[in-house]
Coordinates of C-alpha atoms in Angstrom, one line a residue:
X14 CA 0.0 0.0 0.0
X15 CA 2.9 2.4 0.8
X16 CA 4.5 1.7 -2.6
X17 CA 1.3 2.6 -4.3
X18 CA 1.2 6.0 -2.5
X19 CA 4.8 6.6 -3.4
X20 CA 4.1 5.8 -7.0
X21 CA 1.0 8.1 -7.1
X22 CA 3.0 10.9 -5.4
X23 CA 5.9 10.6 -7.9
X24 CA 3.4 10.6 -10.8
X25 CA 1.7 13.7 -9.4
X26 CA 5.0 15.5 -9.1
X27 CA 6.0 14.6 -12.7
X28 CA 2.7 15.9 -14.0
X29 CA 3.1 19.1 -11.9
X30 CA 6.5 19.8 -13.4
X31 CA 6.8 23.3 -15.0
X32 CA 6.3 23.5 -18.7
X33 CA 8.0 25.9 -21.1
X34 CA 6.1 29.1 -21.6
X35 CA 6.7 29.1 -25.3
X36 CA 4.3 26.8 -27.1
X37 CA 5.5 25.0 -30.3
X38 CA 2.9 26.8 -32.5
X39 CA 4.5 30.1 -31.6
X40 CA 8.0 29.2 -32.9
X41 CA 8.9 30.7 -36.3
X42 CA 10.3 28.5 -39.1
X43 CA 13.2 30.9 -39.8
X44 CA 15.8 30.2 -37.0
X45 CA 17.3 33.7 -37.4
X46 CA 13.9 35.4 -36.9
X47 CA 13.2 33.1 -34.0
X48 CA 16.4 34.0 -32.3
X49 CA 15.7 37.7 -32.8
X50 CA 12.2 37.1 -31.3
X51 CA 13.7 35.3 -28.3
X52 CA 16.2 38.1 -27.7
X53 CA 13.5 40.7 -27.8
X54 CA 11.1 38.7 -25.6
X55 CA 13.8 38.2 -23.0
X56 CA 13.9 42.0 -22.5
X57 CA 10.1 42.5 -22.3
X58 CA 8.2 42.4 -19.0
X59 CA 5.1 40.3 -18.6
X60 CA 2.5 42.9 -17.5
X61 CA 0.6 40.2 -15.5
X62 CA 3.6 38.6 -13.7
X63 CA 5.5 41.9 -13.6
X64 CA 8.9 40.5 -12.8
X65 CA 9.2 37.9 -15.5
X66 CA 10.0 38.3 -19.1
X67 CA 7.3 37.4 -21.6
X68 CA 9.6 34.5 -22.7
X69 CA 9.3 32.9 -19.2
X70 CA 5.6 33.7 -18.5
X71 CA 2.6 31.4 -19.0
X72 CA 0.1 34.3 -18.8
X73 CA -2.2 34.8 -21.8
X74 CA -1.1 38.4 -22.2
X75 CA 2.6 37.2 -22.4
X76 CA 1.6 34.8 -25.1
X77 CA -0.2 37.6 -27.0
X78 CA 2.9 39.7 -26.7
X79 CA 5.2 36.9 -28.0
X80 CA 2.8 36.5 -31.0
X81 CA 2.9 40.3 -31.6
X82 CA 6.7 40.3 -31.5
X83 CA 6.9 37.4 -34.0
X84 CA 4.3 39.0 -36.3
X85 CA 6.2 42.3 -36.4
X86 CA 9.5 40.5 -37.2
X87 CA 7.8 38.6 -40.0
X88 CA 6.4 41.9 -41.3
X89 CA 10.0 43.2 -41.6
X90 CA 10.3 45.4 -38.5
X91 CA 13.8 45.9 -36.9
X92 CA 14.3 44.9 -33.3
X93 CA 14.1 48.5 -32.1
X94 CA 10.9 49.0 -34.1
X95 CA 9.3 46.0 -32.4
X96 CA 10.3 47.3 -29.0
X97 CA 9.1 50.8 -29.8
X98 CA 5.7 49.4 -31.1
X99 CA 5.2 47.6 -27.7
X100 CA 6.3 50.7 -25.7
X101 CA 3.9 52.9 -27.7
X102 CA 1.1 50.4 -27.1
X103 CA 1.8 49.4 -23.4
X104 CA 4.1 52.1 -22.0
X105 CA 7.8 52.0 -21.1
X106 CA 6.9 49.7 -18.2
X107 CA 6.9 46.8 -20.7
X108 CA 10.7 47.0 -20.8
X109 CA 12.5 45.0 -18.2
X110 CA 15.4 47.5 -18.3
X111 CA 14.2 51.1 -18.4
X112 CA 15.8 53.4 -21.0
X113 CA 18.1 56.2 -19.8
X114 CA 16.1 59.4 -20.1
X115 CA 15.1 62.5 -18.2
X116 CA 12.2 60.8 -16.5
X117 CA 14.3 57.7 -15.5
X118 CA 17.4 59.6 -14.5
X119 CA 16.6 59.3 -10.8
X120 CA 16.4 55.5 -11.2
X121 CA 19.9 55.4 -12.7
X122 CA 21.6 58.0 -10.5
X123 CA 20.0 57.3 -7.1
X124 CA 21.7 54.0 -6.2
X125 CA 25.3 55.1 -7.1
X126 CA 24.7 58.5 -5.4
X127 CA 23.5 56.9 -2.2
X128 CA 26.4 54.5 -2.2
X129 CA 28.9 57.3 -2.7
X130 CA 27.2 59.3 0.1
X131 CA 27.3 56.3 2.5
X132 CA 31.0 55.7 1.7
X133 CA 31.8 59.4 2.2
X134 CA 30.0 59.4 5.5
X135 CA 31.9 56.3 6.7
X136 CA 35.2 58.0 5.6
X137 CA 34.4 61.2 7.5
X138 CA 33.4 59.2 10.6
X139 CA 36.7 57.2 10.5
X140 CA 38.7 60.4 10.1
X141 CA 37.0 62.0 13.1
X142 CA 37.4 58.9 15.3
X143 CA 41.2 58.6 14.4
X144 CA 41.8 62.3 15.2
X145 CA 40.2 62.1 18.7
X146 CA 41.7 58.7 19.7
X147 CA 45.3 59.5 19.3
X148 CA 45.7 62.2 22.0
X149 CA 45.1 60.3 25.2
X150 CA 44.7 62.2 28.5
X151 CA 46.7 65.2 29.5
X152 CA 48.5 65.1 32.9
X153 CA 45.8 67.4 34.4
X154 CA 43.0 65.3 33.0
X155 CA 44.6 62.1 34.4
X156 CA 45.0 63.7 37.8
X157 CA 41.3 64.8 37.7
X158 CA 40.3 61.3 36.7
X159 CA 42.4 59.8 39.5
X160 CA 40.7 62.1 42.0
X161 CA 37.3 61.0 40.8
X162 CA 38.2 57.4 40.9
X163 CA 39.7 57.5 44.4
X164 CA 37.5 55.8 47.0
X165 CA 36.3 57.9 49.9
X166 CA 38.8 57.9 52.7
X167 CA 41.8 57.3 50.3
X168 CA 42.6 61.0 50.0
X169 CA 45.3 61.0 52.6
X170 CA 47.1 57.8 51.4
X171 CA 48.7 59.1 48.2

């Protein structure tokens, strides 16, 4: 009975294995066009899954976008024309890597600027710490500290 459960579990796991998002009827006959379509699809965001390329997504919209990419390539569009067509239709969010422009400048500059500011802050803190640690106590400060640390009744023993 246990072997039957194990066999059923193994069969269920095999059937639940992930399938490739690209269906065979989407693949173009021309291998050069198909490779171009795959290269373009790898850089386009699935608008349903949001953090997957349309090449990796099983969503219906991703399938529709893959078909549009292939149709545009067969029609003779360049790779950039296909991308621009999809950006015009769905917005720049469809691109996995945003373009460098005035409206995305903050995205591209913020991380390096914050890193530089953090490193600069650490450098300033280390410089301040090293300048205050090197002096030690003056003889007058040491005498005052000794007076404070002395136990009551020890004043006459020095």
